[in-house]
Tab-separated table of C-alpha atoms in Angstrom:
chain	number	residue	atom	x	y	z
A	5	UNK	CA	110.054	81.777	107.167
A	6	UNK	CA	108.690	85.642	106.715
A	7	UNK	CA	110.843	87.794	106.278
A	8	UNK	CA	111.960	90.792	107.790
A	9	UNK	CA	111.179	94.137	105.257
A	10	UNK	CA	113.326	97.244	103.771
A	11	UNK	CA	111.228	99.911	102.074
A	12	UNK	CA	112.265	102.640	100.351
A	13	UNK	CA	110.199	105.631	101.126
A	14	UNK	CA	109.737	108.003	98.176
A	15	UNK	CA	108.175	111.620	98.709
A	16	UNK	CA	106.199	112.640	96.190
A	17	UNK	CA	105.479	116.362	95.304
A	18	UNK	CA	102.863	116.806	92.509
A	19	UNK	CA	103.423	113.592	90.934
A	20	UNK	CA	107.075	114.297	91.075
A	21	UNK	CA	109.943	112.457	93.268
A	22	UNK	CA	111.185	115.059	95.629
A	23	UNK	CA	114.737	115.250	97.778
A	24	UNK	CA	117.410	114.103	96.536
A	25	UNK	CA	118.452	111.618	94.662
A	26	UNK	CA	121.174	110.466	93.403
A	27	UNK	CA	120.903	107.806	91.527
A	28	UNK	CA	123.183	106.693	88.994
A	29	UNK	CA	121.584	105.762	85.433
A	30	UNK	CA	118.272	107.361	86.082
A	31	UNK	CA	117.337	109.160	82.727
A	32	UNK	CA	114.738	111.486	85.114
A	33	UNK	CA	115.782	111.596	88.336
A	34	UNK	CA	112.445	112.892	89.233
A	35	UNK	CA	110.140	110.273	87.680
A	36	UNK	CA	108.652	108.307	90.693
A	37	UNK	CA	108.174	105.317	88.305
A	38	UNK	CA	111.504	104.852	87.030
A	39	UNK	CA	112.778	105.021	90.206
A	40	UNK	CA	110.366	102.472	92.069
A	41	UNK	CA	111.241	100.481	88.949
A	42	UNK	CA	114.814	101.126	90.149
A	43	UNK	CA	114.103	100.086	93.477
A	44	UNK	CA	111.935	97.338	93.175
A	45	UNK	CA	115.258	95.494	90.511
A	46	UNK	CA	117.607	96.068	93.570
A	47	UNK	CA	115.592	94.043	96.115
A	48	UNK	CA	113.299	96.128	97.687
A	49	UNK	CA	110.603	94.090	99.336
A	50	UNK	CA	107.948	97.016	99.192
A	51	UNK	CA	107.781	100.872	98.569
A	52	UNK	CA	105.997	103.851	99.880
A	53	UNK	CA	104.651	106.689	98.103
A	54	UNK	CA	104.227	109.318	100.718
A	55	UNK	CA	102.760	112.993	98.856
A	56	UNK	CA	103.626	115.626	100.300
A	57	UNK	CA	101.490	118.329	97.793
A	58	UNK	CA	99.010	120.143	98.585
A	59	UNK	CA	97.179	121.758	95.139
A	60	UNK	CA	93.845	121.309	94.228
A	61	UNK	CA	94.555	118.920	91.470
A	62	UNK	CA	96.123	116.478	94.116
A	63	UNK	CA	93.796	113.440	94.370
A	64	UNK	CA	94.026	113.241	90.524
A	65	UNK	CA	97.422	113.775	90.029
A	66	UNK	CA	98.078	110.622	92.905
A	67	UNK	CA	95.149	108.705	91.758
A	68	UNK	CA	97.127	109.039	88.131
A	69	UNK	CA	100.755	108.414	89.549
A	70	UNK	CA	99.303	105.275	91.288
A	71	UNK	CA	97.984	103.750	88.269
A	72	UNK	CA	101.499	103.923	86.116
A	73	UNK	CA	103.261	102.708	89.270
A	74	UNK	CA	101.159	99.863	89.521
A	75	UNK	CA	101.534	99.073	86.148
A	76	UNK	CA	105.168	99.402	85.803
A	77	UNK	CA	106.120	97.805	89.063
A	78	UNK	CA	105.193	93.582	90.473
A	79	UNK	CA	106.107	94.663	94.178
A	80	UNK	CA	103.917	95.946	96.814
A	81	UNK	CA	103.685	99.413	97.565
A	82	UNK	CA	101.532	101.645	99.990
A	83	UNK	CA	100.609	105.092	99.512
A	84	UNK	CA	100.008	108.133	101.947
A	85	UNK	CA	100.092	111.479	102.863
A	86	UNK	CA	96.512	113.580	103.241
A	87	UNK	CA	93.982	110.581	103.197
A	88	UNK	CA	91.151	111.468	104.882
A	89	UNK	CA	88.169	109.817	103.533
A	90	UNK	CA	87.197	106.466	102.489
A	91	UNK	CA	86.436	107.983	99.064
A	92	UNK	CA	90.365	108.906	99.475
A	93	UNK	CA	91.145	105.282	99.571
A	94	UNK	CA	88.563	104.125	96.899
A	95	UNK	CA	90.238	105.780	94.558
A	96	UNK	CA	93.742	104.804	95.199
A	97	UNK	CA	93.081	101.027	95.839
A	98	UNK	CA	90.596	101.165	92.271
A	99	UNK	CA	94.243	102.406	90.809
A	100	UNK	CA	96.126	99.480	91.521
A	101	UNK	CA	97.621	100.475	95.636
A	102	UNK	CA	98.148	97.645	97.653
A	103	UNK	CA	97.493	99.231	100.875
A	104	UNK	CA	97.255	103.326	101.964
A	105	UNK	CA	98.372	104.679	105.183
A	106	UNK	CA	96.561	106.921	107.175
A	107	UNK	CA	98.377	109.769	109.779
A	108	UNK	CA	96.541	113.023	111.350
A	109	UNK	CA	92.679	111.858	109.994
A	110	UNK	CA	93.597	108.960	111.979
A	111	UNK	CA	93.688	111.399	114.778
A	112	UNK	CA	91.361	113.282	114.256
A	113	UNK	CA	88.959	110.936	113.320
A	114	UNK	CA	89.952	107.149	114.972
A	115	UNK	CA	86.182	106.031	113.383
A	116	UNK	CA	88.258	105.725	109.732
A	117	UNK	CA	90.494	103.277	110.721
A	118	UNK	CA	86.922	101.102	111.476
A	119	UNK	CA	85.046	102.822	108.472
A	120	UNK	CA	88.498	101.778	105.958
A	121	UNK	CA	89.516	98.119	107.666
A	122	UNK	CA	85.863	97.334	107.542
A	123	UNK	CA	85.249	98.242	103.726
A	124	UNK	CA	88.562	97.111	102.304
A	125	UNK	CA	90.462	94.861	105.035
A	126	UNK	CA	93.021	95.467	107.718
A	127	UNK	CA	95.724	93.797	105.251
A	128	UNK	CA	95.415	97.624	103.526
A	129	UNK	CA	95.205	99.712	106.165
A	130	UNK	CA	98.543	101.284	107.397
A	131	UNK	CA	98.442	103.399	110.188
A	132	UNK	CA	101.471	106.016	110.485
A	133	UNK	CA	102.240	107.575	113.757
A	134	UNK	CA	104.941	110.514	114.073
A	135	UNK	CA	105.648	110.758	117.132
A	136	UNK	CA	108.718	112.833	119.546
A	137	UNK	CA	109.093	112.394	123.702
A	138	UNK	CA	108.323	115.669	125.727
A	139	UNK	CA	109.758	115.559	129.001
A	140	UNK	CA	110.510	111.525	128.201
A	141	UNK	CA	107.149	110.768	127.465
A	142	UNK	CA	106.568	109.898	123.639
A	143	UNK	CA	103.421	111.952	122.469
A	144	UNK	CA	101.974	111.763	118.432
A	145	UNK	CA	102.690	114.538	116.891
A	146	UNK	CA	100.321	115.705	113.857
A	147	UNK	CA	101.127	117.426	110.459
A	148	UNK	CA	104.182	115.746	109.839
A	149	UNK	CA	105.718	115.982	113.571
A	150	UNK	CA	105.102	119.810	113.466
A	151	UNK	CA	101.835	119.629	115.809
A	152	UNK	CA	101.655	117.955	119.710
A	153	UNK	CA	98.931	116.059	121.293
A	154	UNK	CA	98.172	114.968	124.274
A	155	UNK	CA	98.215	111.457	123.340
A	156	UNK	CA	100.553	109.081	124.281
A	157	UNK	CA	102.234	106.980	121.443
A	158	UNK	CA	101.955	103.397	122.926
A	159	UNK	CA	97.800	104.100	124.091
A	160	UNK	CA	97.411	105.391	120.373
A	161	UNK	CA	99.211	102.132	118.671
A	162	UNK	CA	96.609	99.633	121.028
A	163	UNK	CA	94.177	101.611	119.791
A	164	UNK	CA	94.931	101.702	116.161
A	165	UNK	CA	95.295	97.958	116.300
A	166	UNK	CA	92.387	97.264	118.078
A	167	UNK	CA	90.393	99.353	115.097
A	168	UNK	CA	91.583	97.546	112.340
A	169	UNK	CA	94.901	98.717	111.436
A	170	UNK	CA	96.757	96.043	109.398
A	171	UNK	CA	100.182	97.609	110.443
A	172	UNK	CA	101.716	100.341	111.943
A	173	UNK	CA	104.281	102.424	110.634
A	174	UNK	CA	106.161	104.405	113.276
A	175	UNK	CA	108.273	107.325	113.069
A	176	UNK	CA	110.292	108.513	115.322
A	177	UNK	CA	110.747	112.503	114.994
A	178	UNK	CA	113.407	112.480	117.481
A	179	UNK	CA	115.395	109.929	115.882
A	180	UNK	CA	114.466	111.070	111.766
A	181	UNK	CA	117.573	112.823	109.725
A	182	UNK	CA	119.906	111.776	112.696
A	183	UNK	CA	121.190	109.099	111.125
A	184	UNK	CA	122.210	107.424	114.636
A	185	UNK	CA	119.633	104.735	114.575
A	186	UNK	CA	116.148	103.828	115.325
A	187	UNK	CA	113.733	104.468	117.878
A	188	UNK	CA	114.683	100.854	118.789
A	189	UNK	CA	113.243	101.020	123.052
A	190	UNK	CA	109.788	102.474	121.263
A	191	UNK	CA	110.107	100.102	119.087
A	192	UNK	CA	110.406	97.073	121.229
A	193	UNK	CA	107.572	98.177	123.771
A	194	UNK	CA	105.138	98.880	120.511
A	195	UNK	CA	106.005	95.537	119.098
A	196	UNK	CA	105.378	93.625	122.754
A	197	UNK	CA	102.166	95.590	123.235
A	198	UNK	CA	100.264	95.203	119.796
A	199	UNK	CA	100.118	91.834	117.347
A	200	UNK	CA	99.945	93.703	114.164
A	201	UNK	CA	103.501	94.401	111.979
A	202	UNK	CA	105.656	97.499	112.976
A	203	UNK	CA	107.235	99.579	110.451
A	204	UNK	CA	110.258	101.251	111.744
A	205	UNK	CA	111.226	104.787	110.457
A	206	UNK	CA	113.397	107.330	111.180
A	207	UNK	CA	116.967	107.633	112.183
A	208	UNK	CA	118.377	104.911	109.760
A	209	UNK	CA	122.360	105.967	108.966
A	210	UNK	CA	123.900	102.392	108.501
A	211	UNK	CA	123.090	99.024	108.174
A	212	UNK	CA	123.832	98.095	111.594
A	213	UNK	CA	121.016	100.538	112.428
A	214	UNK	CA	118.850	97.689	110.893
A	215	UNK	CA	119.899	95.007	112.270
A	216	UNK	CA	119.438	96.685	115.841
A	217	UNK	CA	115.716	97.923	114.743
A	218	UNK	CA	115.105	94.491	113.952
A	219	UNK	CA	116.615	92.708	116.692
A	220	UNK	CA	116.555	94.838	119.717
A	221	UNK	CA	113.704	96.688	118.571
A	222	UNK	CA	111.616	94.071	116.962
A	223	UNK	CA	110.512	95.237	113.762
A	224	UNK	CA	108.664	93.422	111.013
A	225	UNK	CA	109.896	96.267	108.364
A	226	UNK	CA	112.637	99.310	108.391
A	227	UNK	CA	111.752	101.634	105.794
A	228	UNK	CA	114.276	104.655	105.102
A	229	UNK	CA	114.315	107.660	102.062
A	230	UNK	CA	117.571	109.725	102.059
A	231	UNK	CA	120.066	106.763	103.172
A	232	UNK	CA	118.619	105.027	99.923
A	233	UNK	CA	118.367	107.857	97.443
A	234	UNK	CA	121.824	109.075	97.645
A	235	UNK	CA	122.649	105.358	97.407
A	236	UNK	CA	124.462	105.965	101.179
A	237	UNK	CA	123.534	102.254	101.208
A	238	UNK	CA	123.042	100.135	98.145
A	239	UNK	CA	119.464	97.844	99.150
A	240	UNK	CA	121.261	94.395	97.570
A	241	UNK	CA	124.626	95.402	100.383
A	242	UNK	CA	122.253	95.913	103.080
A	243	UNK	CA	120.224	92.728	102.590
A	244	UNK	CA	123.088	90.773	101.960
A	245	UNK	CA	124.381	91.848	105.321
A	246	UNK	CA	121.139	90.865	107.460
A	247	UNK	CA	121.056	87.924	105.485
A	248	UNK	CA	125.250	87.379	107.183
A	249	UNK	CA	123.760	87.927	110.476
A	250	UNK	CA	121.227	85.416	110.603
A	251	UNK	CA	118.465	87.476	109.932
A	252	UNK	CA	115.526	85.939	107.692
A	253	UNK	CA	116.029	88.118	104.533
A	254	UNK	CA	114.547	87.593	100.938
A	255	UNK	CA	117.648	88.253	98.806
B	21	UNK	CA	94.012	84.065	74.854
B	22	UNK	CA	90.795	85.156	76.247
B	23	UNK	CA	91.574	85.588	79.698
B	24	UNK	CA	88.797	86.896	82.085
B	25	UNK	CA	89.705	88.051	86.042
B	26	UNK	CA	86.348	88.133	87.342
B	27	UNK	CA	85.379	91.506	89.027
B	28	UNK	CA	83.046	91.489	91.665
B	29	UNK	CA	84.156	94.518	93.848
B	30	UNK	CA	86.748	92.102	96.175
B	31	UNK	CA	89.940	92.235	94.723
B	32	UNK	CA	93.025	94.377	93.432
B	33	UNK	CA	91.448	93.304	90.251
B	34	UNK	CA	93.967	96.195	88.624
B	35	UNK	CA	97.391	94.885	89.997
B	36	UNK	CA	96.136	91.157	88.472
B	37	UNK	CA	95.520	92.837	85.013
B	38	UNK	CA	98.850	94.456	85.080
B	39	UNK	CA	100.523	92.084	85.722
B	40	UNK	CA	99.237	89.752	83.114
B	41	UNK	CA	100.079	92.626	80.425
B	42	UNK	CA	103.523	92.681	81.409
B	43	UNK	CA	103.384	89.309	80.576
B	44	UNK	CA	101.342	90.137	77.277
B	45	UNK	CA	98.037	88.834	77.873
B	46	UNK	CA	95.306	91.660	77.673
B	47	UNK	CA	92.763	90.249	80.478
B	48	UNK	CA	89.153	91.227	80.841
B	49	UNK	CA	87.810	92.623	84.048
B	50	UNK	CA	84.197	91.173	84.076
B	51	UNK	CA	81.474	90.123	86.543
B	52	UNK	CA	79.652	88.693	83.355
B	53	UNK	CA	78.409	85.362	83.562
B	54	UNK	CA	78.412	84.184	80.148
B	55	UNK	CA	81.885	86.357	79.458
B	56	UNK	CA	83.210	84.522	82.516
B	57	UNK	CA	82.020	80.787	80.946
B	58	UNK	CA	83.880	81.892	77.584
B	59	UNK	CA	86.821	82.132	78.980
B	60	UNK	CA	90.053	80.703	78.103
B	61	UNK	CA	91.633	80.883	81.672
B	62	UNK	CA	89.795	82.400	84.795
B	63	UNK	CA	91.272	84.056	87.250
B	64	UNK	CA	89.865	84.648	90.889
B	65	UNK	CA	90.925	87.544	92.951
B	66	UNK	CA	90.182	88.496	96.454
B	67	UNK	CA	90.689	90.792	99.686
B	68	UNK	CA	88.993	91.546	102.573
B	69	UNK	CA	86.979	90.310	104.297
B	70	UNK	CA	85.345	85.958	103.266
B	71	UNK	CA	82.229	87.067	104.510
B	72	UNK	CA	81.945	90.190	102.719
B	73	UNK	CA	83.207	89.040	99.658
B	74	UNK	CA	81.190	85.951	99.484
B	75	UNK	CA	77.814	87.738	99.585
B	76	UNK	CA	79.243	90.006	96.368
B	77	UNK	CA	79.752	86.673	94.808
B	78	UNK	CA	76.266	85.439	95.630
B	79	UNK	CA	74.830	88.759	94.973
B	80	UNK	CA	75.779	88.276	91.282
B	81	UNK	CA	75.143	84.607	90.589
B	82	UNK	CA	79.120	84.013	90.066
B	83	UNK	CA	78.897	81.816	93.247
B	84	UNK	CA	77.069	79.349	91.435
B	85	UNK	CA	79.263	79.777	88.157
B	86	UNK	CA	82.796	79.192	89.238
B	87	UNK	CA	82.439	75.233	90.516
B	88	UNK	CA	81.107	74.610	87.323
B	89	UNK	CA	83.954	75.933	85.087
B	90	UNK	CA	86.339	73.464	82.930
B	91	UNK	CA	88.977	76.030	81.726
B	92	UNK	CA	91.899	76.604	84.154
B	93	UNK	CA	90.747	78.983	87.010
B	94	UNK	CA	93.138	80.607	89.533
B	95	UNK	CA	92.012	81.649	92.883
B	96	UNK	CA	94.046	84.348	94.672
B	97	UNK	CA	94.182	85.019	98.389
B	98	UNK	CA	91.361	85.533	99.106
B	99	UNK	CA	89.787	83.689	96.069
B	100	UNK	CA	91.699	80.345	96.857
B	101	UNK	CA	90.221	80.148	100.259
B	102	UNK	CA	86.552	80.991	98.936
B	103	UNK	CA	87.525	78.107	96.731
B	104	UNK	CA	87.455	76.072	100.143
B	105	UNK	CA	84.999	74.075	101.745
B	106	UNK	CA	84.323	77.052	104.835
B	107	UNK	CA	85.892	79.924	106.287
B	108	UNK	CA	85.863	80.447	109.810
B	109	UNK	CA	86.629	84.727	109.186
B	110	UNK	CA	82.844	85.159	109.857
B	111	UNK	CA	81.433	81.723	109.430
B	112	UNK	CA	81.564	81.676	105.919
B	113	UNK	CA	80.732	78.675	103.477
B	114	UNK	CA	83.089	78.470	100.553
B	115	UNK	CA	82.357	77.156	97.180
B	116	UNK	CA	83.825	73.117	98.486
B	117	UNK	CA	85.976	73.018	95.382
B	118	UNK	CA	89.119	72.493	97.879
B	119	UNK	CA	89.043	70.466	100.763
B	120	UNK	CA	89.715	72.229	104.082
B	121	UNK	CA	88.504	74.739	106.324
B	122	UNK	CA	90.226	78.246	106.143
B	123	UNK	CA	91.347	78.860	109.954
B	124	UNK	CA	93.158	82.029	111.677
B	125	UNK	CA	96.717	81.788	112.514
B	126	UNK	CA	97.513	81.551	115.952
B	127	UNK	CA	97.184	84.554	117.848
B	128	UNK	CA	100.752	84.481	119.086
B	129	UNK	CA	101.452	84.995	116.010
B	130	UNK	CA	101.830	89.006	114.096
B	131	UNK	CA	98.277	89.035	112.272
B	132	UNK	CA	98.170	89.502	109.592
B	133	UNK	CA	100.918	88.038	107.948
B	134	UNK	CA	102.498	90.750	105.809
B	135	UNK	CA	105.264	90.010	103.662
B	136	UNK	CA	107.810	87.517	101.628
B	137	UNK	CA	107.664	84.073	103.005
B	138	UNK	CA	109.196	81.347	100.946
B	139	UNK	CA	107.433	78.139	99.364
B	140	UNK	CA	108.838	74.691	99.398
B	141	UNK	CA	107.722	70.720	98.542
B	142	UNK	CA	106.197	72.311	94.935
B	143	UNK	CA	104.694	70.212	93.016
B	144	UNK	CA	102.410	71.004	90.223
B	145	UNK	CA	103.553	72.612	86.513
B	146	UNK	CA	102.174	75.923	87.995
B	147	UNK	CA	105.548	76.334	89.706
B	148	UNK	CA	107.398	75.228	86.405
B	149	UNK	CA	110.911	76.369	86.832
B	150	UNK	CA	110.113	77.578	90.429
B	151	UNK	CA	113.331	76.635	92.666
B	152	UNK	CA	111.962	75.492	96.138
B	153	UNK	CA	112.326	77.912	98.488
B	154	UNK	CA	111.124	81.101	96.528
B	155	UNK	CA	110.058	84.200	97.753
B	156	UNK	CA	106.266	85.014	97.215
B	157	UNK	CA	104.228	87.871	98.896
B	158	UNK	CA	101.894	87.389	101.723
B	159	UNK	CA	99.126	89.450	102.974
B	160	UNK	CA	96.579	87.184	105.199
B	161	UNK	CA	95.351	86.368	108.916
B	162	UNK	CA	93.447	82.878	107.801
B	163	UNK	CA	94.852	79.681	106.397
B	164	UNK	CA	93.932	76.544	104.732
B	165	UNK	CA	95.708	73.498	106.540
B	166	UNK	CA	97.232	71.090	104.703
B	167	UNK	CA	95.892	68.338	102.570
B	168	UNK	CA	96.647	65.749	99.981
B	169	UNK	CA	95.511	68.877	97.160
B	170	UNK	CA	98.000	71.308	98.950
B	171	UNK	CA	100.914	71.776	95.633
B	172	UNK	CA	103.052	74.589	98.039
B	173	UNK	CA	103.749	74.800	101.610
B	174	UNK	CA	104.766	78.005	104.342
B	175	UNK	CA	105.319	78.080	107.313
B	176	UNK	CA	104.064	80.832	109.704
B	177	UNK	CA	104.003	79.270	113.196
B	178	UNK	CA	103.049	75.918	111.545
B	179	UNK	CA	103.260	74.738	107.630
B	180	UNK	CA	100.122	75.458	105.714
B	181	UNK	CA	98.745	75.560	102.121
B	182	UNK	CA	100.700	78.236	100.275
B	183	UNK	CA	98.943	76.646	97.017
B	184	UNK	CA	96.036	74.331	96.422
B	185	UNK	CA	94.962	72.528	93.197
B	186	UNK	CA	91.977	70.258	92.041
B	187	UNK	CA	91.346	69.200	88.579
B	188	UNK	CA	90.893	72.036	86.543
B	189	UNK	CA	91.286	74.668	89.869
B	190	UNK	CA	94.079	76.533	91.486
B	191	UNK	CA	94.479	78.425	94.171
B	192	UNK	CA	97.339	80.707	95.931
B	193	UNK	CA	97.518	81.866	99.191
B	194	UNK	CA	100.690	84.744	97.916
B	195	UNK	CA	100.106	87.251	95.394
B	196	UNK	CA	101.914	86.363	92.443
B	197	UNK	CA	100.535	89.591	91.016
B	198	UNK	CA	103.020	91.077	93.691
B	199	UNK	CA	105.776	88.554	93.927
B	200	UNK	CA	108.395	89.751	91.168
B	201	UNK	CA	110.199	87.505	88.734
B	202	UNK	CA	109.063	84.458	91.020
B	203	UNK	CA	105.391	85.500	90.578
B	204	UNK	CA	105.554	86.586	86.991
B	205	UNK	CA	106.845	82.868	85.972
B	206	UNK	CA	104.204	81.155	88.341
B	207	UNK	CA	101.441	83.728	85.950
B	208	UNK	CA	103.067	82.336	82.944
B	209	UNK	CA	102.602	78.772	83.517
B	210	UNK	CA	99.394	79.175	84.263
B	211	UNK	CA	98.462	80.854	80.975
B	212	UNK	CA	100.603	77.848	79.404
B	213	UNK	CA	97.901	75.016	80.913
């Protein structure tokens, strides 16, 4: 049976892990390879690499980070943050990604989701939508949550899927830091309306919070940063206690 | 050990060679026919898209090459069901070393399949101290049924062939390349055929 998902998310600022962690053992905290090394040994069933730089050097200095990652780690791991071109994702697949996600290019340019799933395969495209409800209506937001639009979250995920996307990873910027749960009613009505996986982000403070994205809201995958990095939950506690309540979990 | 993952612009050719160091084995990236022929194992990656892929494969001759190999040769994903008979993700025709047409799952069904699934009823020394009921990675929306070559089985709405072997050929649906400590022992048997 497939299993349900937890990924660690780990921002990356040029080519070094940023927020914090706290991680016992780690002889450089800030090396994003020992510590997807770290997390991949505890059970993680995937990472993602989200950089959140913005220098000149940037495409070199993730294309670089990829390639160690990939060599040092045998799990899967996605990477995002800034992709806008398919010569973007060339580069990062070439270095060993398994799959990239794509956020405000999406946006502003829906043809890349076609351009990318056509040249590489759905099964690497990730589409991440951030969005937040404005008078109860959930519109994406752009630049990390910081910008509106006009468009409305569950017309944007049909959309997505029906261009390619191999899986959508949502966010939920009215849920993220809260630590009271997912966006688990967003989630649900996403996961009803579209046949690709969901990613569930934001709001994770426990690990009932994952049991309830994955069972009232329906979620393939949960994916969390801070809970994780300041070992608030240990990964191997958490799967052990899906795995308690029935849920199909790779421990 | 000469090992050669053939490169023909369809596969996470670097995650393959990785994953083979870690294990010790320098592998060769090469599209080269006579490098390929050489060999002492062959590996046989693949994303994408069958139809897409297949044409690379034609493009440079390797079509014609791979049926004819007598080392071991290990298709992956996408590689094991070119290895079949026909694909019907844009009415492709394989290479008919495996039986079998590759089909879509069920459109019920979340497509594609992303993640750990676990394999059962092994049986083949490429899952050598493999426990039934492993977890392997999964990235796929087609599917080779079952037949009497199938040496792995998952289910995903209905059991089909996680793994698929023929004489001197093997092919798997998972990426052991991705599938941790389960994946890097499945890799090391089949360097030790």
């Amino acid at each position: 049976m497939l299993t349900k998902r937890i990924i660690p998310c780990l921002d990356i600022k040029d080519g070094r892990t940023v927020k914090g962690i706290n991680f016992v053992g780690l002889r450089d905290a800030g090396d994003p390879v020992e510590l997807a090394a770290k997390y991949a040994k505890s059970g993680a069933d995937e990472l993602v690499f989200l950089d959140i730089s913005a220098t000149e050097q940037k495409r070199k200095t993730l294309a670089n980070l990829v390639l160690e990652v990939a060599a040092a780690i045998d799990i899967p791991f996605t990477v995002g943050g800034g992709i806008s071109s398919v010569e973007d994702v060339d580069l990062l697949l070439k270095n060993g990604a398994d799959k990239i996600s794509i956020n405000s290019s999406a946006v502003r340019r829906p043809e890349l989701i076609n351009e990318l799933a056509t040249t590489y395969g759905s099964q690497c495209v990730v589409v991440a939508i951030d969005a937040k409800q404005i008078d109860g209506i959930w519109k994406v937001h752009l630049v990390g949550g910081k910008q509106p639009t006009d468009i409305n979250l569950l017309d944007w995920a049909e959309e997505v899927a029906n261009r390619g996307a191999g899986e959508i990873l949502f966010t939920s910027m009215d849920h993220d830091g809260t630590k009271q749960g997912f966006a688990n009613q967003a989630l649900a009505q996403m996961s009803n309306l579209v046949s690709i996986p969901i990613i569930a982000s934001g709001g994770a403070g426990n690990t009932k919070h994952f049991f309830e994205a994955f069972t009232v809201g329906k979620a393939d995958a949960a994916l969390a940063a801070s809970i994780f990095h300041y070992e608030e939950i240990a990964i191997p506690d958490l799967k052990k206690y899906l795995k308690e309540k029935q849920l199909p979990i790779r421990l | 050990m000469n090992v050669v993952i053939i490169d023909y612009g369809a596969g996470n050719t670097k995650s393959v060679q990785f994953a083979l160091s870690r294990l010790g084995v320098e592998a060769q990236l090469s599209s080269d026919v006579e490098r390929i022929k050489m060999a002492d194992k062959v590996i046989f990656p693949g994303v994408g898209h069958a139809a897409t892929a297949m044409s690379k494969l034609v493009e440079t001759g390797i079509d014609h090459i791979i049926p004819s190999l007598h080392m071991p040769v290990l298709g992956i994903c996408l590689g094991m069901q070119l290895m079949c008979e026909y694909s019907h993700e844009g009415d492709t025709q394989g290479l008919g070393i495996f039986k079998g047409k590759v089909q879509a799952f069920d459109s019920s069904l979340k497509v594609p399949q992303i993640g750990w699934n676990a394999i059962s009823k092994l049986r083949s020394p490429l899952f050598k101290e493999v426990e039934e009921a492993s977890y392997i990675y999964m990235v796929h929306s087609y599917y080779a049924p079952l037949s009497e070559q199938t040496i792995g089985v998952c289910e995903y709405g209905i059991p089909y062939s996680a793994a698929l072997a023929h004489k001197n050929f093997y092919g798997t649906q998972f990426h052991p390349e991705k599938s941790s400590s389960v994946g890097a022992q499945i890799l090391k048997n089949f360097l030790a055929l």
